[in-house]
């Protein structure tokens, strides 16, 4: 029995996030910390647990906490003051992404790529965004650009398989993942591929 693409997407999303969004452990911790700030004021009771699904908040409450908004304004001001500082641009783009504003983060990631098109870390971030938005052609395009920079990047190879599986192209995904496992059997990406292969029918 074949999985439908929607089911493959749900099953593989955790693994894809693990590969795509991680550039370094430090960045992981930073994003987690930002999300903690964004969520810490939201009670998890029956009244609040579904808030945000439609972008609505009761009694005119602001969706993003004041603390997050203040930090966002500080980071934006830093970028405006130093528009050539890619580390500041990256920090602001990462913050926007972690604050569930992926569309707003894209132009800032692209600003970095205009200065240095070979930044794989930035292209992984864009792949993650496009994948989650369901824009699989764009996710594939970014992944292929990563492989043009480094043809041996196992994370990018895994992501190509995930994109194909999400499209419902199970056989193509299987071929990509099996090749990855053969070429780089001890990598984390190969382990993810092994796990993903068990979910394909």
mmCIF file of C-alpha atoms in Angstrom, residues 80-201:
data_model
loop_
_atom_site.group_PDB
_atom_site.id
_atom_site.type_symbol
_atom_site.label_atom_id
_atom_site.label_comp_id
_atom_site.label_asym_id
_atom_site.label_seq_id
_atom_site.Cartn_x
_atom_site.Cartn_y
_atom_site.Cartn_z
ATOM 1 C CA UNK A 80 19.777 48.878 9.135
ATOM 2 C CA UNK A 81 22.836 50.410 10.811
ATOM 3 C CA UNK A 82 25.235 47.829 9.315
ATOM 4 C CA UNK A 83 23.666 46.526 6.078
ATOM 5 C CA UNK A 84 26.923 44.857 4.998
ATOM 6 C CA UNK A 85 27.367 42.893 8.228
ATOM 7 C CA UNK A 86 26.232 39.419 7.236
ATOM 8 C CA UNK A 87 26.447 38.125 10.805
ATOM 9 C CA UNK A 88 23.867 40.696 11.906
ATOM 10 C CA UNK A 89 21.686 39.962 8.887
ATOM 11 C CA UNK A 90 21.905 36.244 9.630
ATOM 12 C CA UNK A 91 20.975 36.756 13.271
ATOM 13 C CA UNK A 92 17.910 38.779 12.307
ATOM 14 C CA UNK A 93 16.858 36.297 9.612
ATOM 15 C CA UNK A 94 17.232 33.382 12.038
ATOM 16 C CA UNK A 95 15.183 35.243 14.623
ATOM 17 C CA UNK A 96 12.394 35.908 12.133
ATOM 18 C CA UNK A 97 12.376 32.239 11.153
ATOM 19 C CA UNK A 98 12.247 31.067 14.766
ATOM 20 C CA UNK A 99 9.474 33.585 15.469
ATOM 21 C CA UNK A 100 7.330 31.903 12.772
ATOM 22 C CA UNK A 101 7.865 34.663 10.202
ATOM 23 C CA UNK A 102 9.536 32.675 7.417
ATOM 24 C CA UNK A 103 8.324 34.896 4.582
ATOM 25 C CA UNK A 104 9.901 37.907 6.260
ATOM 26 C CA UNK A 105 13.178 36.068 6.773
ATOM 27 C CA UNK A 106 13.642 35.119 3.110
ATOM 28 C CA UNK A 107 14.760 38.573 1.829
ATOM 29 C CA UNK A 108 17.417 38.753 4.539
ATOM 30 C CA UNK A 109 18.806 35.320 3.712
ATOM 31 C CA UNK A 110 18.858 36.411 0.074
ATOM 32 C CA UNK A 111 20.781 39.552 1.036
ATOM 33 C CA UNK A 112 23.529 37.315 2.410
ATOM 34 C CA UNK A 113 23.560 35.177 -0.721
ATOM 35 C CA UNK A 114 24.007 38.266 -2.894
ATOM 36 C CA UNK A 115 27.240 38.903 -1.010
ATOM 37 C CA UNK A 116 28.303 35.245 -0.906
ATOM 38 C CA UNK A 117 26.350 32.815 -3.121
ATOM 39 C CA UNK A 118 28.313 29.839 -1.759
ATOM 40 C CA UNK A 119 26.898 30.028 1.775
ATOM 41 C CA UNK A 120 25.526 26.502 2.169
ATOM 42 C CA UNK A 121 24.147 27.274 5.629
ATOM 43 C CA UNK A 122 21.931 29.994 4.184
ATOM 44 C CA UNK A 123 20.737 27.760 1.377
ATOM 45 C CA UNK A 124 19.834 25.052 3.917
ATOM 46 C CA UNK A 125 17.722 27.630 5.762
ATOM 47 C CA UNK A 126 15.925 28.559 2.554
ATOM 48 C CA UNK A 127 15.400 24.874 1.735
ATOM 49 C CA UNK A 128 13.780 24.400 5.133
ATOM 50 C CA UNK A 129 11.489 27.389 4.610
ATOM 51 C CA UNK A 130 10.393 26.403 1.126
ATOM 52 C CA UNK A 131 9.870 22.780 2.137
ATOM 53 C CA UNK A 132 7.610 23.767 5.020
ATOM 54 C CA UNK A 133 5.673 26.135 2.742
ATOM 55 C CA UNK A 134 5.101 23.272 0.319
ATOM 56 C CA UNK A 135 7.129 25.015 -2.382
ATOM 57 C CA UNK A 136 9.000 21.859 -3.302
ATOM 58 C CA UNK A 137 10.409 23.127 -6.597
ATOM 59 C CA UNK A 138 12.126 25.983 -4.776
ATOM 60 C CA UNK A 139 13.320 23.627 -2.032
ATOM 61 C CA UNK A 140 14.805 21.366 -4.710
ATOM 62 C CA UNK A 141 16.414 24.327 -6.470
ATOM 63 C CA UNK A 142 18.188 25.413 -3.284
ATOM 64 C CA UNK A 143 19.272 21.844 -2.578
ATOM 65 C CA UNK A 144 20.739 21.491 -6.056
ATOM 66 C CA UNK A 145 22.652 24.737 -5.539
ATOM 67 C CA UNK A 146 24.128 23.256 -2.363
ATOM 68 C CA UNK A 147 25.217 20.181 -4.315
ATOM 69 C CA UNK A 148 26.713 22.415 -6.999
ATOM 70 C CA UNK A 149 28.860 23.941 -4.253
ATOM 71 C CA UNK A 150 29.641 20.585 -2.629
ATOM 72 C CA UNK A 151 28.659 17.504 -4.604
ATOM 73 C CA UNK A 152 29.368 15.276 -1.582
ATOM 74 C CA UNK A 153 27.073 17.043 0.904
ATOM 75 C CA UNK A 154 25.151 14.139 2.430
ATOM 76 C CA UNK A 155 22.552 16.359 4.111
ATOM 77 C CA UNK A 156 21.594 17.846 0.758
ATOM 78 C CA UNK A 157 21.399 14.369 -0.776
ATOM 79 C CA UNK A 158 19.087 13.252 2.007
ATOM 80 C CA UNK A 159 16.916 16.310 1.476
ATOM 81 C CA UNK A 160 16.531 15.539 -2.223
ATOM 82 C CA UNK A 161 15.100 12.180 -1.232
ATOM 83 C CA UNK A 162 12.762 13.795 1.285
ATOM 84 C CA UNK A 163 11.504 16.225 -1.326
ATOM 85 C CA UNK A 164 10.819 13.396 -3.772
ATOM 86 C CA UNK A 165 9.058 11.354 -1.080
ATOM 87 C CA UNK A 166 6.877 14.342 -0.240
ATOM 88 C CA UNK A 167 5.942 14.600 -3.906
ATOM 89 C CA UNK A 168 4.923 10.956 -3.784
ATOM 90 C CA UNK A 169 7.846 9.817 -5.937
ATOM 91 C CA UNK A 170 8.680 6.920 -3.650
ATOM 92 C CA UNK A 171 10.871 5.011 -6.085
ATOM 93 C CA UNK A 172 12.997 8.062 -6.842
ATOM 94 C CA UNK A 173 13.321 8.807 -3.127
ATOM 95 C CA UNK A 174 14.340 5.191 -2.526
ATOM 96 C CA UNK A 175 17.042 5.405 -5.195
ATOM 97 C CA UNK A 176 18.450 8.638 -3.770
ATOM 98 C CA UNK A 177 18.526 7.337 -0.208
ATOM 99 C CA UNK A 178 20.010 3.952 -1.123
ATOM 100 C CA UNK A 179 22.770 5.685 -3.059
ATOM 101 C CA UNK A 180 23.452 7.974 -0.087
ATOM 102 C CA UNK A 181 23.707 4.980 2.260
ATOM 103 C CA UNK A 182 26.086 3.248 -0.134
ATOM 104 C CA UNK A 183 28.313 6.303 -0.563
ATOM 105 C CA UNK A 184 28.405 7.519 3.053
ATOM 106 C CA UNK A 185 27.143 4.664 5.257
ATOM 107 C CA UNK A 186 28.322 6.033 8.607
ATOM 108 C CA UNK A 187 26.911 9.553 8.271
ATOM 109 C CA UNK A 188 23.969 10.901 10.233
ATOM 110 C CA UNK A 189 22.214 11.524 6.930
ATOM 111 C CA UNK A 190 22.581 7.853 5.990
ATOM 112 C CA UNK A 191 20.975 6.870 9.292
ATOM 113 C CA UNK A 192 18.077 9.221 8.589
ATOM 114 C CA UNK A 193 17.787 7.706 5.116
ATOM 115 C CA UNK A 194 17.645 4.175 6.560
ATOM 116 C CA UNK A 195 14.846 5.195 8.884
ATOM 117 C CA UNK A 196 12.964 6.972 6.110
ATOM 118 C CA UNK A 197 13.238 3.965 3.794
ATOM 119 C CA UNK A 198 11.321 1.846 6.295
ATOM 120 C CA UNK A 199 8.386 4.238 5.916
ATOM 121 C CA UNK A 200 8.176 3.953 2.148
ATOM 122 C CA UNK A 201 5.894 1.288 0.656
#
